[in-house]
């Protein structure tokens, strides 16, 4: 899966003009449309773009696991009455595949970042449990350029269901969202550049950060996906992981949840590397954080854990810019 090319505000304006001309936006008197955002960072992206011009129903809340999510009766009711249904795609939420096929259902990441190869998430094993995504890493938003591309897709699909009087506001919000996400991408590059070159490695439990590591030139070592079968860590696998990690320049083991799993504690004891005090957020938003807030939090976690310096003041400015989009 390739990273998205850098999206510009002028491009989003042209696309929205085309979308509104071809699709005939609804009249201003029509009832407010409902958009269902299922997973990943789509809830925040969609709410940022629509402001108060549509009702956004978010199915999977921050901290929930999309891989094992099951649709509830209330979810199905919301889906049936929605004007637009957005899900990440690339099998992030397998249960979302059951609702595909309708014109109002859009797999946003698949539209924004088309698959060109499967190298980014090829784990080389037949069985990986909840994080098996058939070769493609669905966590595309960990590269902010991909999030910007998702904004473009969402805005294109929102345009036909919003009144003509709201199109210019939608275009303005989309343009500013893209500006901020591009700025996050540039800021991230500066933070990762502070890590000593021989320590630019990310040791995580699962291969959910390939878009982040590809964007910023880090080596990714996935302790469970690459060295276990069905999540089982055998003694021979532990020895292999230990040798791999010890020669990598890694300074820290990054958990994806707290409390730390027994498997990660075993790897911690075997390698002697500390487990970072706070987790990375792989599958969506961090609690009480936006897309930008989650991105800056994850980047600072990796940078500081690997011996770099993080400009938190600049991160706060980016989060404030995102929150100011209206």
Short mmCIF file of C-alpha atoms in Angstrom, two decimals:
data_model
loop_
_atom_site.label_atom_id
_atom_site.label_comp_id
_atom_site.label_asym_id
_atom_site.label_seq_id
_atom_site.Cartn_x
_atom_site.Cartn_y
_atom_site.Cartn_z
CA UNK A 1 0.00 0.00 0.00
CA UNK A 2 1.50 3.30 -1.03
CA UNK A 3 1.43 6.49 0.98
CA UNK A 4 -0.80 9.19 -0.39
CA UNK A 5 0.74 12.04 -2.30
CA UNK A 6 0.65 15.41 -0.56
CA UNK A 7 -2.84 16.93 -0.91
CA UNK A 8 -3.17 20.68 -1.45
CA UNK A 9 -6.13 22.92 -0.51
CA UNK A 10 -6.55 23.97 -4.16
CA UNK A 11 -7.01 20.32 -5.09
CA UNK A 12 -9.75 19.82 -2.53
CA UNK A 13 -11.59 22.92 -3.77
CA UNK A 14 -11.56 21.65 -7.35
CA UNK A 15 -12.77 18.20 -6.29
CA UNK A 16 -15.64 19.61 -4.24
CA UNK A 17 -16.77 21.82 -7.11
CA UNK A 18 -16.87 18.75 -9.34
CA UNK A 19 -18.69 16.69 -6.71
CA UNK A 20 -21.37 19.30 -6.12
CA UNK A 21 -21.96 20.00 -9.80
CA UNK A 22 -22.31 16.32 -10.68
CA UNK A 23 -24.33 15.20 -7.68
CA UNK A 24 -26.82 18.06 -7.09
CA UNK A 25 -26.53 18.92 -3.36
CA UNK A 26 -29.72 18.75 -1.33
CA UNK A 27 -31.80 21.84 -0.75
CA UNK A 28 -31.34 23.98 2.32
CA UNK A 29 -34.83 22.99 3.51
CA UNK A 30 -34.00 19.28 3.66
CA UNK A 31 -33.60 17.64 7.07
CA UNK A 32 -30.10 17.42 8.46
CA UNK A 33 -28.33 14.33 7.07
CA UNK A 34 -26.84 11.62 9.28
CA UNK A 35 -23.35 10.26 8.68
CA UNK A 36 -22.16 7.07 10.39
CA UNK A 37 -18.40 6.86 10.99
CA UNK A 38 -17.48 3.34 12.01
CA UNK A 39 -13.80 3.08 12.90
CA UNK A 40 -10.25 4.38 12.97
CA UNK A 41 -10.00 8.18 13.02
CA UNK A 42 -13.06 8.70 10.82
CA UNK A 43 -15.26 9.99 13.62
CA UNK A 44 -12.97 12.94 14.32
CA UNK A 45 -12.21 13.64 10.66
CA UNK A 46 -15.90 13.64 9.77
CA UNK A 47 -17.00 15.77 12.71
CA UNK A 48 -14.26 18.27 11.89
CA UNK A 49 -15.47 18.54 8.30
CA UNK A 50 -19.22 18.77 8.91
CA UNK A 51 -19.11 21.01 12.01
CA UNK A 52 -22.83 21.41 12.80
CA UNK A 53 -24.06 20.81 9.24
CA UNK A 54 -24.76 17.08 9.73
CA UNK A 55 -25.28 14.61 12.53
CA UNK A 56 -22.32 12.25 12.95
CA UNK A 57 -22.87 8.90 14.66
CA UNK A 58 -19.64 7.20 15.77
CA UNK A 59 -19.81 3.45 16.33
CA UNK A 60 -16.40 2.44 17.71
CA UNK A 61 -15.25 4.61 20.59
CA UNK A 62 -11.61 5.45 21.49
CA UNK A 63 -9.96 2.53 23.24
CA UNK A 64 -12.24 -0.09 21.67
CA UNK A 65 -10.77 -2.83 19.50
CA UNK A 66 -12.07 -2.58 15.91
CA UNK A 67 -10.69 -6.01 15.01
CA UNK A 68 -13.14 -7.79 17.30
CA UNK A 69 -16.03 -5.33 17.06
CA UNK A 70 -19.51 -6.74 16.51
CA UNK A 71 -22.39 -4.65 15.20
CA UNK A 72 -25.17 -4.11 17.74
CA UNK A 73 -28.88 -3.74 16.88
CA UNK A 74 -28.61 0.01 17.56
CA UNK A 75 -25.68 0.18 15.13
CA UNK A 76 -27.71 -1.52 12.42
CA UNK A 77 -30.55 0.93 12.96
CA UNK A 78 -28.17 3.88 12.59
CA UNK A 79 -26.64 2.35 9.47
CA UNK A 80 -30.01 1.80 7.81
CA UNK A 81 -31.11 5.41 8.29
CA UNK A 82 -27.79 7.09 7.42
CA UNK A 83 -27.25 9.21 4.32
CA UNK A 84 -23.58 8.18 4.27
CA UNK A 85 -21.61 5.39 5.98
CA UNK A 86 -17.84 5.67 6.30
CA UNK A 87 -15.48 2.92 7.37
CA UNK A 88 -11.72 2.64 7.13
CA UNK A 89 -11.51 -0.44 4.94
CA UNK A 90 -8.51 -2.75 4.47
CA UNK A 91 -10.19 -5.06 6.99
CA UNK A 92 -9.55 -2.84 10.01
CA UNK A 93 -13.03 -3.76 11.24
CA UNK A 94 -14.00 -7.13 9.75
CA UNK A 95 -17.64 -6.74 10.79
CA UNK A 96 -17.88 -3.65 8.55
CA UNK A 97 -17.41 -5.87 5.53
CA UNK A 98 -20.96 -7.13 6.06
CA UNK A 99 -22.42 -3.73 5.17
CA UNK A 100 -20.36 -3.15 2.02
CA UNK A 101 -22.04 -3.06 -1.36
CA UNK A 102 -24.31 -0.06 -0.94
CA UNK A 103 -23.49 3.17 -2.77
CA UNK A 104 -23.72 5.07 0.50
CA UNK A 105 -21.01 2.89 2.13
CA UNK A 106 -17.45 4.12 1.53
CA UNK A 107 -14.19 2.41 2.52
CA UNK A 108 -12.31 5.68 2.96
CA UNK A 109 -8.73 4.43 3.31
CA UNK A 110 -9.10 2.18 0.27
CA UNK A 111 -10.27 5.14 -1.81
CA UNK A 112 -7.64 7.51 -0.40
CA UNK A 113 -4.61 5.22 -0.51
CA UNK A 114 -5.11 2.52 -3.16
CA UNK A 115 -3.17 -0.70 -2.71
CA UNK A 116 -0.04 -0.97 -4.84
CA UNK A 117 1.62 -3.81 -2.94
CA UNK A 118 1.29 -5.71 0.31
CA UNK A 119 4.83 -5.25 1.61
CA UNK A 120 3.80 -2.91 4.40
CA UNK A 121 1.86 -5.52 6.35
CA UNK A 122 3.21 -8.86 5.15
CA UNK A 123 3.95 -10.65 8.39
CA UNK A 124 5.14 -13.87 6.83
CA UNK A 125 3.03 -16.13 9.02
CA UNK A 126 -0.27 -17.83 8.49
CA UNK A 127 -1.89 -16.92 11.78
CA UNK A 128 -1.73 -13.66 13.71
CA UNK A 129 -5.05 -13.32 15.48
CA UNK A 130 -6.80 -9.97 15.60
CA UNK A 131 -4.11 -8.04 13.76
CA UNK A 132 -4.15 -10.14 10.59
CA UNK A 133 -5.18 -7.89 7.70
CA UNK A 134 -4.50 -10.03 4.65
CA UNK A 135 -1.22 -8.28 3.89
CA UNK A 136 -2.29 -4.62 3.97
CA UNK A 137 -1.72 -2.48 7.05
CA UNK A 138 -5.05 -0.68 7.53
CA UNK A 139 -3.68 1.84 10.04
CA UNK A 140 -2.99 4.33 7.25
CA UNK A 141 -3.57 7.48 9.33
CA UNK A 142 -0.24 7.04 11.15
CA UNK A 143 1.21 8.89 8.14
CA UNK A 144 -0.44 12.35 8.31
CA UNK A 145 -0.33 12.60 4.50
CA UNK A 146 -2.69 9.64 4.38
CA UNK A 147 -5.03 11.36 6.82
CA UNK A 148 -5.06 14.36 4.50
CA UNK A 149 -5.98 12.09 1.60
CA UNK A 150 -8.82 10.65 3.71
CA UNK A 151 -10.09 14.18 4.32
CA UNK A 152 -10.35 14.64 0.56
CA UNK A 153 -12.40 11.45 0.15
CA UNK A 154 -14.71 12.28 3.05
CA UNK A 155 -15.29 15.82 1.79
CA UNK A 156 -16.09 14.54 -1.70
CA UNK A 157 -18.72 12.19 -0.27
CA UNK A 158 -20.16 14.80 2.10
CA UNK A 159 -20.66 17.40 -0.63
CA UNK A 160 -23.67 15.74 -2.33
CA UNK A 161 -25.61 15.29 0.92
CA UNK A 162 -25.12 18.86 2.20
CA UNK A 163 -27.10 21.88 0.97
CA UNK A 164 -25.53 24.13 -1.65
CA UNK A 165 -25.38 26.91 0.93
CA UNK A 166 -22.93 24.86 3.02
CA UNK A 167 -20.51 23.87 0.27
CA UNK A 168 -18.11 26.78 0.67
CA UNK A 169 -17.86 26.16 4.42
CA UNK A 170 -17.16 22.48 3.79
CA UNK A 171 -14.43 23.35 1.30
CA UNK A 172 -12.86 25.82 3.74
CA UNK A 173 -12.84 23.31 6.59
CA UNK A 174 -11.38 20.61 4.36
CA UNK A 175 -8.65 22.95 3.12
CA UNK A 176 -7.65 23.94 6.65
CA UNK A 177 -7.74 20.31 7.83
CA UNK A 178 -5.37 19.39 5.02
CA UNK A 179 -3.09 22.31 5.87
CA UNK A 180 -2.90 21.21 9.50
CA UNK A 181 -2.29 17.54 8.66
CA UNK A 182 0.47 18.48 6.22
CA UNK A 183 2.00 20.59 8.99
CA UNK A 184 1.80 17.63 11.38
CA UNK A 185 3.66 15.53 8.83
CA UNK A 186 6.42 18.12 8.52
CA UNK A 187 6.61 18.57 12.29
CA UNK A 188 6.93 14.81 12.73
CA UNK A 189 9.93 14.70 10.42
CA UNK A 190 11.72 17.28 12.55
CA UNK A 191 11.05 15.30 15.73
CA UNK A 192 12.30 11.99 14.33
CA UNK A 193 15.43 13.73 13.05
CA UNK A 194 16.45 14.29 16.69
CA UNK A 195 16.79 10.54 17.30
CA UNK A 196 20.38 9.33 16.82
CA UNK A 197 20.58 7.57 13.46
CA UNK A 198 21.53 4.20 14.95
CA UNK A 199 18.46 4.33 17.22
CA UNK A 200 15.79 5.01 14.59
CA UNK A 201 13.82 1.86 15.24
CA UNK A 202 10.35 1.14 16.57
CA UNK A 203 9.87 -2.08 18.55
CA UNK A 204 6.16 -2.70 18.96
CA UNK A 205 3.90 -5.64 19.65
CA UNK A 206 2.08 -5.61 16.32
CA UNK A 207 2.79 -4.36 12.82
CA UNK A 208 0.38 -1.46 13.00
CA UNK A 209 2.85 1.35 12.36
CA UNK A 210 4.25 0.59 8.91
CA UNK A 211 2.85 3.84 7.50
CA UNK A 212 4.57 5.79 10.29
CA UNK A 213 7.90 4.00 9.93
CA UNK A 214 7.86 4.19 6.13
CA UNK A 215 7.10 7.91 6.20
CA UNK A 216 9.90 8.74 8.62
CA UNK A 217 12.53 6.16 7.76
CA UNK A 218 12.40 4.03 10.90
CA UNK A 219 13.01 0.32 11.09
CA UNK A 220 10.04 -1.56 12.52
CA UNK A 221 10.42 -4.69 14.64
CA UNK A 222 7.14 -6.38 15.52
CA UNK A 223 7.63 -8.67 18.46
CA UNK A 224 4.44 -10.70 18.14
CA UNK A 225 3.43 -10.61 14.48
CA UNK A 226 6.89 -11.47 13.19
CA UNK A 227 8.03 -14.02 15.77
CA UNK A 228 4.96 -15.84 17.05
CA UNK A 229 2.33 -18.15 15.63
CA UNK A 230 -1.19 -17.45 16.82
CA UNK A 231 0.23 -15.13 19.48
CA UNK A 232 2.14 -17.96 21.19
CA UNK A 233 5.70 -17.02 22.19
CA UNK A 234 7.81 -20.16 22.29
CA UNK A 235 11.31 -20.26 23.89
CA UNK A 236 12.96 -20.35 20.47
CA UNK A 237 10.92 -17.31 19.40
CA UNK A 238 11.93 -15.46 22.55
CA UNK A 239 15.59 -16.09 21.79
CA UNK A 240 15.10 -14.86 18.22
CA UNK A 241 13.31 -11.70 19.36
CA UNK A 242 16.00 -11.01 21.94
CA UNK A 243 18.78 -11.27 19.38
CA UNK A 244 16.86 -9.12 16.89
CA UNK A 245 16.11 -6.38 19.40
CA UNK A 246 19.53 -6.33 21.06
CA UNK A 247 21.26 -5.62 17.76
CA UNK A 248 18.77 -3.04 16.53
CA UNK A 249 19.60 0.09 18.49
CA UNK A 250 16.26 -0.05 20.28
CA UNK A 251 16.12 1.79 23.60
CA UNK A 252 12.53 1.00 24.55
CA UNK A 253 9.75 -1.55 24.09
CA UNK A 254 6.49 0.17 23.17
CA UNK A 255 3.26 -1.36 24.51
CA UNK A 256 -0.13 -0.92 22.86
CA UNK A 257 -2.09 -1.21 26.08
CA UNK A 258 -1.73 -1.10 29.85
CA UNK A 259 -1.28 -3.10 31.98
CA UNK A 260 1.54 -4.65 29.98
CA UNK A 261 0.87 -8.14 28.65
CA UNK A 262 2.65 -11.19 30.06
CA UNK A 263 4.31 -11.73 26.69
CA UNK A 264 5.76 -8.22 26.66
CA UNK A 265 7.01 -8.66 30.23
CA UNK A 266 8.83 -11.82 29.14
CA UNK A 267 10.48 -9.91 26.29
CA UNK A 268 11.34 -7.10 28.70
CA UNK A 269 13.11 -9.52 31.04
CA UNK A 270 14.91 -11.27 28.20
CA UNK A 271 16.16 -8.14 26.43
CA UNK A 272 16.69 -5.92 29.47
CA UNK A 273 15.00 -3.04 27.66
CA UNK A 274 12.46 -0.95 29.58
CA UNK A 275 8.80 -0.89 28.62
CA UNK A 276 7.67 2.67 27.92
CA UNK A 277 5.43 4.11 30.63
CA UNK A 278 2.59 5.03 28.27
CA UNK A 279 1.24 3.08 25.30
CA UNK A 280 1.11 3.82 21.62
CA UNK A 281 -2.39 4.08 20.19
CA UNK A 282 -2.61 1.85 17.15
CA UNK A 283 -6.26 1.34 16.28
CA UNK A 284 -7.83 4.78 16.53
CA UNK A 285 -7.87 7.86 18.70
CA UNK A 286 -6.28 8.13 22.11
CA UNK A 287 -8.85 8.91 24.83
CA UNK A 288 -9.86 12.58 24.78
CA UNK A 289 -7.60 13.23 21.79
CA UNK A 290 -8.25 14.31 18.22
CA UNK A 291 -6.61 12.90 15.10
CA UNK A 292 -3.87 15.51 15.43
CA UNK A 293 -3.59 15.02 19.18
CA UNK A 294 -3.20 11.26 18.76
CA UNK A 295 -0.62 11.68 15.99
CA UNK A 296 1.52 14.08 18.01
CA UNK A 297 1.21 11.91 21.12
CA UNK A 298 2.35 8.78 19.28
CA UNK A 299 5.20 10.60 17.57
CA UNK A 300 6.45 12.12 20.82
CA UNK A 301 6.21 8.74 22.56
CA UNK A 302 8.43 7.07 19.96
CA UNK A 303 10.85 9.99 19.69
CA UNK A 304 11.37 10.37 23.43
CA UNK A 305 11.50 6.62 24.00
CA UNK A 306 14.28 6.31 21.43
CA UNK A 307 16.40 9.15 22.78
CA UNK A 308 15.15 12.11 20.77
CA UNK A 309 13.61 15.45 21.68
CA UNK A 310 9.97 16.38 21.08
CA UNK A 311 8.78 19.96 20.54
CA UNK A 312 5.62 19.82 22.63
CA UNK A 313 4.89 23.53 22.25
CA UNK A 314 4.70 23.15 18.48
CA UNK A 315 2.52 20.06 18.92
CA UNK A 316 0.15 22.07 21.13
CA UNK A 317 -0.10 24.74 18.42
CA UNK A 318 -1.03 22.11 15.84
CA UNK A 319 -3.71 20.68 18.14
CA UNK A 320 -5.10 24.17 18.71
CA UNK A 321 -5.26 24.80 14.96
CA UNK A 322 -7.17 21.56 14.48
CA UNK A 323 -9.62 22.37 17.27
CA UNK A 324 -10.24 25.81 15.75
CA UNK A 325 -11.60 24.41 12.47
CA UNK A 326 -15.27 25.40 12.30
#
